[in-house]
Amino acid sequence: MVTATRTQVAIIGGGPAGLLLSHILQRNGIDSIVLERQSRRHVLERIRAGVLEAGTVALLREVGLGARMDREGHPHDGSAIAWEGRSRFFIDTKKFTGRAMMAYGQTAITEDLYAARDAAGGEIIDQAGNVQPHELTSSRPYVTYEKDGSSRRIDCDYVAGCDGYHGVSRSVIPAAVLRTYEKSYPFGWLGIMSETPPYKDICYCYHSRGFALASRRNPMLSRYYIQCDLDTKLADWPDDRFWREFKARCPRDMADCIVSGPSIEKSIAPLRSFVAEPMRYGKLFLAGDAAHIVPPTGAKGLNLAVSDVFYLSRALTEFYRTGRTRYLDGYSDTALRRVWSAARLSWWLTMLLHRFPAETPFEERMRLNQFDYLQASEHAQASLAEQYAGLPFEA
Ligand code: RFL
Ligand code: PHB
């Protein structure tokens, strides 16, 4: 016996992309149901992004999600790059683009989204097992899943695949249709969270020992990362070893200002670039990490999920209001233009700021020269600042 319900848009994945889409659709009078594989607690405990582009901040405010962000987030005018043996350099997004950025954790955004969905009576089904979209090229698509031992079905007009890189949505697009582009990097990031006052800027450090990054969540919560080998084990990195290594990779004056303390979270993430094209297959639309992954060096992943959701919610809203499919038809191309720009910036910053195994002296000099050029040229700085602050959404 299969229990069936109906909605306009079935959303697979209750991460930031899926929740934000469902939130905006409801504001525009469109019904959706979110299916999430994990428990809500699990989703809320994941620690990930921290840097929001000006466009992301503006959109969150516009859809009524700005109050806590504006109270607790940390607006800033860009981030710093520190370079072993060179003076520090600031990516001044305020000066070159007039746009500020915001440090506000993905965990907090996800909490805000769950609170907003709950307040509006939004339906989010967590611990949904074996989620499968069906009949995506027909006029009657549907999604099946299992919950509490029973099989269920949601009939819908459209399916939004917001289920991240390991989700099911992308995998149902036939191989003859889907093109994928991928690059794996030979290292990962070992990250810790500590209840200590953060360093004054978000600061990316290049060092011959490897990359390091100082970031923040709030005035008493800091986030730090160091580049690590792919076979690194957390057990080999007690806090004191992490702090020693982190400080060894930043300039002396910066190291002296880092307030260390016990970590409250520690994790390792491999770095990867991945783009899937197209982002639409029949009635299925992919958004966020389900369609693309960028290495975190440019702080773009969550921001791209938000811009995808902006384009997709606009397309669905126009369809339900007017019956026109212009934006739905253009969704994949429009979203992908922004995705490729962010993919290129994230790749470029990753190549610039990390130490690669078996690098030749020539490659090292190229990197150094790239940095010197950046530091000396206002044009180069303006270009980096424009991309780091985030390109505007297309009209
Ligand atoms: P998510 O967050 O992965 O959510 C997908 C959700 O789908 C669920 N799911 C399923 N549900 C039902 N059925 C299935 N078969 C399912 N399979 C999966 C999952 O449980 C999950 O809840 O994707 P979404 O929503 O597209 O959001 C993307 C962002 O999470 C991601 O891009 C960012 O976290 C990337 N990122 C950063 N982005 C930024 O913009 N700025 C940053 O500063 C930044 N820092 C980072 C980052 C990612 C990092 N890691 C861990 C890779 C720093 C790190 C270390
Ligand atoms: C973070 O705060 O987690 C963070 C900041 C900047 C990045 C990536 C992650 O580029």
Coordinates of C-alpha atoms and ligand atoms in Angstrom, one line a residue:
M1 CA 0.0 0.0 0.0
V2 CA 1.6 3.3 -1.1
T3 CA 0.4 6.6 0.5
A4 CA 0.2 9.3 -2.1
T5 CA 0.1 13.1 -1.8
R6 CA 0.4 16.0 -4.2
T7 CA 2.4 19.2 -4.4
Q8 CA 3.5 21.6 -7.1
V9 CA 7.3 21.2 -6.6
A10 CA 8.9 18.2 -4.9
I11 CA 12.2 19.2 -3.5
I12 CA 14.9 16.6 -2.8
G13 CA 17.4 17.7 -0.2
G14 CA 16.9 19.8 3.0
G15 CA 20.2 21.7 2.9
P16 CA 20.4 25.4 2.2
A17 CA 19.4 25.1 -1.4
G18 CA 16.3 23.0 -0.8
L19 CA 15.1 24.9 2.2
L20 CA 15.7 28.3 0.6
L21 CA 13.8 27.2 -2.5
S22 CA 10.9 26.0 -0.5
H23 CA 10.9 29.2 1.5
I24 CA 10.9 31.5 -1.6
L25 CA 8.3 29.4 -3.4
Q26 CA 5.9 29.6 -0.5
R27 CA 6.3 33.4 -0.4
N28 CA 5.3 33.4 -4.0
G29 CA 2.2 31.2 -3.4
I30 CA 3.8 27.9 -4.7
D31 CA 3.4 24.7 -2.8
S32 CA 6.4 22.4 -2.1
I33 CA 7.4 19.4 0.0
V34 CA 11.1 18.9 1.0
L35 CA 12.4 15.4 1.4
E36 CA 15.6 15.1 3.4
R37 CA 17.5 11.8 3.9
Q38 CA 19.1 12.8 7.2
S39 CA 17.6 13.8 10.6
R40 CA 17.2 17.5 11.2
R41 CA 19.7 17.3 13.9
H42 CA 22.3 15.9 11.6
V43 CA 21.7 18.6 9.0
L44 CA 22.0 21.3 11.7
E45 CA 25.2 19.9 13.1
R46 CA 27.2 20.1 9.8
I47 CA 29.7 22.8 9.8
R48 CA 30.5 24.3 6.5
A49 CA 30.5 27.7 4.8
G50 CA 31.0 31.1 6.4
V51 CA 31.4 33.8 3.9
L52 CA 28.5 35.4 2.1
E53 CA 28.6 37.5 -1.0
A54 CA 26.8 40.8 -1.1
G55 CA 24.2 39.3 -3.5
T56 CA 23.5 36.4 -1.1
V57 CA 23.1 38.9 1.8
A58 CA 20.7 41.1 -0.2
L59 CA 18.6 38.1 -1.3
L60 CA 18.3 36.7 2.3
R61 CA 17.2 40.1 3.5
E62 CA 14.7 40.5 0.6
V63 CA 13.0 37.2 1.5
G64 CA 12.7 37.9 5.2
L65 CA 15.7 36.0 6.4
G66 CA 18.0 38.9 7.3
A67 CA 17.1 39.8 10.9
R68 CA 19.4 37.4 12.8
M69 CA 22.1 37.7 10.1
D70 CA 22.2 41.4 10.5
R71 CA 22.3 41.1 14.3
E72 CA 24.9 38.4 14.6
G73 CA 26.8 38.3 11.3
H74 CA 30.0 40.2 10.8
P75 CA 30.0 42.5 7.8
H76 CA 33.5 43.1 6.3
D77 CA 35.1 44.8 3.3
G78 CA 37.0 41.8 1.9
S79 CA 39.6 39.3 2.9
A80 CA 43.4 39.4 3.3
I81 CA 46.1 37.3 1.6
A82 CA 49.3 36.8 3.6
W83 CA 52.3 35.5 1.7
E84 CA 55.4 33.9 3.2
G85 CA 58.2 36.5 3.1
R86 CA 56.0 39.2 1.4
S87 CA 53.8 41.9 2.8
R88 CA 50.2 41.2 3.2
F89 CA 47.6 42.1 0.6
F90 CA 43.9 42.9 1.0
I91 CA 41.2 41.9 -1.5
D92 CA 39.2 45.1 -1.0
T93 CA 35.7 44.4 -2.3
K94 CA 34.4 47.6 -0.8
K95 CA 36.9 49.8 -2.5
F96 CA 36.7 48.1 -5.9
T97 CA 33.0 47.1 -6.1
G98 CA 31.3 49.2 -3.4
R99 CA 30.0 45.9 -2.0
A100 CA 30.6 44.5 1.5
M101 CA 30.5 40.9 2.4
M102 CA 29.3 39.1 5.5
A103 CA 30.7 36.4 7.8
Y104 CA 27.7 34.3 8.9
G105 CA 27.8 30.6 9.2
Q106 CA 25.9 28.1 7.0
T107 CA 24.8 26.4 10.2
A108 CA 23.0 29.6 11.3
I109 CA 21.5 30.1 7.9
T110 CA 20.2 26.6 8.0
E111 CA 18.7 27.2 11.5
D112 CA 17.1 30.4 10.2
L113 CA 15.6 28.5 7.3
Y114 CA 14.2 25.7 9.4
A115 CA 12.7 28.2 11.8
A116 CA 11.1 30.1 8.9
R117 CA 9.7 26.9 7.3
D118 CA 8.3 25.8 10.6
A119 CA 6.7 29.2 11.3
A120 CA 5.0 29.1 7.8
G121 CA 3.8 25.5 8.3
G122 CA 6.2 24.2 5.5
E123 CA 6.4 20.5 5.0
I124 CA 9.9 19.0 5.5
I125 CA 10.0 15.2 5.7
D126 CA 13.3 14.2 7.3
Q127 CA 14.8 10.7 7.4
A128 CA 13.2 10.0 4.1
G129 CA 14.8 6.8 2.7
N130 CA 15.4 5.6 -0.8
V131 CA 14.1 8.8 -2.5
Q132 CA 13.6 8.3 -6.2
P133 CA 12.3 10.7 -8.9
H134 CA 10.3 9.1 -11.7
E135 CA 8.7 10.0 -15.1
L136 CA 10.7 13.1 -15.4
T137 CA 10.1 13.6 -19.1
S138 CA 6.3 13.1 -18.8
S139 CA 3.7 15.5 -17.7
R140 CA 3.2 13.6 -14.5
P141 CA 6.5 13.3 -12.6
Y142 CA 6.5 11.9 -9.1
V143 CA 8.9 11.0 -6.3
T144 CA 8.8 7.9 -4.2
Y145 CA 10.4 7.4 -0.8
E146 CA 10.2 5.4 2.4
K147 CA 9.4 6.7 5.8
D148 CA 8.7 4.8 9.1
G149 CA 8.6 1.5 7.2
S150 CA 6.0 2.5 4.6
S151 CA 6.4 3.4 0.9
R152 CA 5.1 6.8 -0.1
R153 CA 4.6 8.8 -3.3
I154 CA 4.5 12.5 -4.1
D155 CA 2.9 13.6 -7.4
C156 CA 4.1 16.9 -8.6
D157 CA 4.6 19.3 -11.5
Y158 CA 8.4 19.7 -11.1
V159 CA 11.2 18.1 -9.1
A160 CA 14.1 20.2 -7.7
G161 CA 17.2 18.2 -7.1
C162 CA 18.9 20.0 -4.2
D163 CA 20.5 16.9 -2.7
G164 CA 24.1 17.8 -2.8
Y165 CA 27.0 16.1 -4.5
H166 CA 26.2 12.6 -3.2
G167 CA 22.4 12.9 -3.9
V168 CA 20.2 10.8 -6.2
S169 CA 18.9 13.5 -8.5
R170 CA 21.9 14.0 -10.8
S171 CA 22.3 10.2 -11.2
V172 CA 18.9 9.8 -12.8
I173 CA 19.9 12.0 -15.8
P174 CA 20.8 9.6 -18.6
A175 CA 24.6 9.3 -19.3
A176 CA 23.9 10.3 -23.0
V177 CA 22.5 13.6 -21.7
L178 CA 24.8 14.5 -18.8
R179 CA 28.3 15.9 -19.3
T180 CA 30.5 16.2 -16.3
Y181 CA 33.8 18.1 -15.8
E182 CA 36.0 17.3 -12.8
K183 CA 39.3 18.0 -11.2
S184 CA 40.5 16.6 -7.9
Y185 CA 43.3 18.3 -6.0
P186 CA 46.0 16.3 -4.3
F187 CA 45.2 17.6 -0.8
G188 CA 42.3 18.5 1.6
W189 CA 41.5 21.0 4.3
L190 CA 41.7 20.1 8.0
G191 CA 39.4 22.5 9.7
I192 CA 38.7 23.3 13.4
M193 CA 36.2 25.4 15.2
S194 CA 37.2 27.0 18.5
E195 CA 35.4 29.2 21.0
T196 CA 38.1 31.8 20.9
P197 CA 38.1 35.4 19.6
P198 CA 38.8 35.3 15.8
Y199 CA 41.7 37.0 14.0
K200 CA 40.7 40.5 12.8
D201 CA 40.3 39.5 9.1
I202 CA 39.5 36.5 7.1
C203 CA 43.0 35.8 6.0
Y204 CA 44.3 33.3 3.4
C205 CA 47.9 32.4 3.9
Y206 CA 50.3 30.9 1.4
H207 CA 53.3 29.2 2.9
S208 CA 55.8 26.6 1.7
R209 CA 54.5 24.3 4.5
G210 CA 51.1 24.6 2.9
F211 CA 48.0 26.8 2.8
A212 CA 46.2 28.1 6.0
L213 CA 43.0 30.1 6.5
A214 CA 41.8 32.1 9.5
S215 CA 38.0 32.7 9.5
R216 CA 35.2 33.4 11.9
R217 CA 31.6 32.8 12.9
N218 CA 31.0 35.3 15.7
P219 CA 33.0 37.3 18.2
M220 CA 33.7 34.2 20.3
L221 CA 33.8 31.5 17.6
S222 CA 36.7 31.1 15.2
R223 CA 37.2 28.8 12.2
Y224 CA 40.7 27.8 11.1
Y225 CA 41.9 25.5 8.2
I226 CA 45.2 24.1 7.1
Q227 CA 46.0 22.3 3.9
C228 CA 46.6 18.6 4.6
D229 CA 47.5 15.4 2.7
L230 CA 44.5 13.3 1.6
D231 CA 45.5 10.4 3.8
T232 CA 45.5 12.6 7.0
K233 CA 43.9 11.1 10.0
L234 CA 42.1 13.3 12.6
A235 CA 43.6 11.2 15.4
D236 CA 47.1 12.4 14.3
W237 CA 46.1 16.0 14.8
P238 CA 45.5 16.8 18.5
D239 CA 44.8 20.5 19.0
D240 CA 48.3 21.6 20.0
R241 CA 49.7 20.1 16.8
F242 CA 47.1 21.9 14.8
W243 CA 47.8 25.3 16.4
R244 CA 51.6 24.9 16.1
E245 CA 51.2 24.1 12.4
F246 CA 48.7 26.8 11.8
K247 CA 50.9 29.5 13.4
A248 CA 53.9 28.2 11.5
R249 CA 52.1 28.9 8.2
C250 CA 51.1 32.5 8.9
P251 CA 53.4 35.6 9.2
R252 CA 54.9 36.2 12.6
D253 CA 52.8 39.2 13.5
M254 CA 49.6 37.3 12.6
A255 CA 50.7 34.2 14.5
D256 CA 51.2 36.4 17.6
C257 CA 47.6 37.5 17.4
I258 CA 46.0 34.1 17.1
V259 CA 44.2 33.1 20.3
S260 CA 44.2 29.3 20.5
G261 CA 42.0 27.1 22.6
P262 CA 40.3 23.7 22.6
S263 CA 38.6 22.7 19.4
I264 CA 34.9 22.0 19.5
E265 CA 34.9 20.4 16.0
K266 CA 37.5 19.0 13.7
S267 CA 37.0 17.6 10.2
I268 CA 38.8 17.0 6.9
A269 CA 37.3 17.9 3.5
P270 CA 38.9 16.9 0.2
L271 CA 39.1 19.6 -2.5
R272 CA 37.4 19.1 -5.8
S273 CA 36.0 21.0 -8.8
F274 CA 33.0 19.5 -10.5
V275 CA 30.4 20.8 -12.9
A276 CA 27.5 18.8 -14.4
E277 CA 25.7 20.1 -17.5
P278 CA 22.8 20.6 -18.2
M279 CA 21.2 21.5 -14.9
R280 CA 17.8 20.5 -16.2
Y281 CA 16.4 17.2 -17.4
G282 CA 12.7 17.3 -18.3
K283 CA 10.8 18.2 -15.2
L284 CA 14.0 17.9 -13.0
F285 CA 16.0 21.0 -12.1
L286 CA 19.3 20.6 -10.3
A287 CA 20.5 23.4 -7.8
G288 CA 23.5 23.8 -5.6
D289 CA 26.1 21.1 -4.9
A290 CA 23.9 18.5 -6.7
A291 CA 25.1 20.2 -9.9
H292 CA 28.5 21.6 -9.0
I293 CA 31.3 21.5 -6.4
V294 CA 34.0 24.2 -6.0
P295 CA 37.0 23.9 -3.8
P296 CA 36.3 26.2 -0.8
T297 CA 39.2 28.6 -1.5
G298 CA 36.9 31.1 -3.1
A299 CA 34.1 30.7 -0.5
K300 CA 31.7 30.2 -3.4
G301 CA 29.7 26.9 -2.9
L302 CA 26.9 28.2 -0.7
N303 CA 26.7 31.4 -2.7
L304 CA 26.3 29.5 -5.9
A305 CA 23.5 27.4 -4.3
V306 CA 21.8 30.7 -3.4
S307 CA 22.1 32.1 -7.0
D308 CA 20.8 28.8 -8.5
V309 CA 17.8 29.1 -6.1
F310 CA 17.3 32.7 -7.1
Y311 CA 17.1 31.7 -10.8
L312 CA 15.0 28.6 -10.2
S313 CA 12.5 30.3 -7.9
R314 CA 12.1 33.1 -10.4
A315 CA 11.5 30.6 -13.3
L316 CA 8.9 28.6 -11.3
T317 CA 7.2 31.8 -10.1
E318 CA 6.9 33.1 -13.6
F319 CA 5.5 29.8 -14.8
Y320 CA 2.8 29.6 -12.1
R321 CA 1.9 33.2 -12.5
T322 CA 1.8 33.5 -16.3
G323 CA 2.2 30.0 -17.8
R324 CA 5.4 31.3 -19.5
T325 CA 8.4 29.0 -19.6
R326 CA 11.0 31.4 -20.8
Y327 CA 13.0 31.4 -17.5
L328 CA 12.5 27.6 -16.9
D329 CA 13.9 27.0 -20.4
G330 CA 16.8 29.3 -19.8
Y331 CA 17.5 28.1 -16.3
S332 CA 20.4 25.8 -17.0
D333 CA 22.3 28.2 -19.3
T334 CA 21.8 31.2 -17.0
A335 CA 22.8 29.3 -13.8
L336 CA 25.8 27.7 -15.5
R337 CA 27.3 31.0 -16.7
R338 CA 27.7 32.0 -13.0
V339 CA 28.7 28.5 -12.0
W340 CA 31.6 28.4 -14.5
S341 CA 32.8 31.9 -13.4
A342 CA 32.9 30.8 -9.7
A343 CA 34.5 27.5 -10.7
R344 CA 37.3 29.4 -12.5
L345 CA 37.9 31.8 -9.6
S346 CA 37.9 28.9 -7.0
W347 CA 40.3 26.9 -9.2
W348 CA 42.6 29.9 -9.7
L349 CA 42.7 30.8 -6.0
T350 CA 43.3 27.1 -5.1
M351 CA 46.2 26.9 -7.5
L352 CA 47.6 30.3 -6.3
L353 CA 47.4 29.6 -2.6
H354 CA 48.3 25.9 -2.1
R355 CA 51.5 24.0 -2.1
F356 CA 51.4 21.2 -4.8
P357 CA 53.4 18.0 -4.5
A358 CA 56.2 17.6 -7.0
E359 CA 56.1 21.2 -8.0
T360 CA 59.0 22.5 -10.1
P361 CA 61.0 25.6 -9.2
F362 CA 59.6 27.1 -12.4
E363 CA 56.0 26.6 -11.2
E364 CA 56.9 28.1 -7.8
R365 CA 58.3 31.2 -9.5
M366 CA 55.1 31.5 -11.6
R367 CA 53.0 31.5 -8.5
L368 CA 55.2 34.1 -6.8
N369 CA 55.1 36.3 -9.8
Q370 CA 51.3 36.0 -9.9
F371 CA 51.2 37.2 -6.3
D372 CA 53.6 40.1 -7.0
Y373 CA 51.5 41.2 -10.0
L374 CA 48.4 41.1 -7.9
Q375 CA 50.0 43.2 -5.2
A376 CA 51.3 45.8 -7.7
S377 CA 48.4 46.1 -10.1
E378 CA 45.2 47.9 -9.2
H379 CA 43.6 46.3 -12.3
A380 CA 44.5 42.8 -11.1
Q381 CA 43.2 43.7 -7.6
A382 CA 39.9 45.1 -9.1
S383 CA 39.4 41.9 -11.1
L384 CA 39.9 39.6 -8.1
A385 CA 37.7 41.8 -5.8
E386 CA 34.9 41.8 -8.4
Q387 CA 34.9 38.0 -8.5
Y388 CA 35.4 37.4 -4.8
A389 CA 32.5 39.8 -4.0
G390 CA 30.4 37.8 -6.4
L391 CA 29.1 38.7 -9.9
P392 CA 25.6 40.2 -10.0
F393 CA 22.6 37.9 -10.7
E394 CA 21.6 38.2 -14.4
A395 CA 18.3 40.0 -15.1
Ligands
RFL1 P1 24.1 20.3 0.9 O1 24.4 21.3 1.9 O2 25.0 19.2 0.6 O3 22.6 19.8 1.1 C1 22.1 18.7 0.4 C2 21.1 18.0 1.3 O4 20.5 16.8 0.6 C3 20.5 15.7 1.4 N1 20.5 14.5 0.6 C4 19.4 13.8 0.3 N2 18.1 14.0 0.7 C5 17.2 13.1 0.2 N3 17.5 12.0 -0.6 C6 18.8 11.8 -1.0 N4 19.1 10.8 -1.7 C7 19.8 12.7 -0.5 N5 21.1 12.8 -0.7 C8 21.5 13.9 0.0 C9 21.7 15.9 2.3 O5 21.6 15.1 3.5 C10 21.8 17.4 2.5 O6 21.0 17.8 3.7 O7 23.9 21.1 -0.6 P2 23.3 22.5 -0.9 O8 22.0 22.7 -0.2 O9 23.4 22.6 -2.4 O10 24.3 23.6 -0.3 C11 25.6 23.7 -0.7 C12 26.6 24.1 0.4 O11 26.4 23.2 1.5 C13 28.1 24.0 0.0 O12 28.2 24.5 -1.3 C14 29.0 24.9 0.9 O13 29.0 24.4 2.2 C15 30.4 25.0 0.4 N6 31.3 25.7 1.3 C16 31.4 27.1 1.3 N7 30.5 27.8 0.5 C17 30.5 29.2 0.6 O14 29.7 29.8 -0.2 N8 31.3 29.9 1.4 C18 32.2 29.3 2.2 O15 32.9 29.9 3.0 C19 32.3 27.8 2.1 N9 33.1 27.1 2.9 C20 32.2 25.0 2.1 C21 33.1 25.7 2.9 C22 32.2 23.6 2.1 C23 33.1 23.0 2.9 N10 33.1 21.5 2.9 C24 32.9 20.8 4.1 C25 33.1 20.8 1.7 C26 34.0 25.1 3.7 C27 34.1 23.7 3.7 C28 35.1 23.1 4.6
PHB2 C1 34.8 29.6 6.4 O1 34.7 30.5 7.3 O2 34.5 28.4 6.7 C2 35.5 29.8 5.1 C3 35.9 31.1 4.8 C4 36.5 31.4 3.6 C5 36.6 30.3 2.7 C6 36.2 29.1 3.0 C7 35.6 28.8 4.2 O3 37.2 30.6 1.5

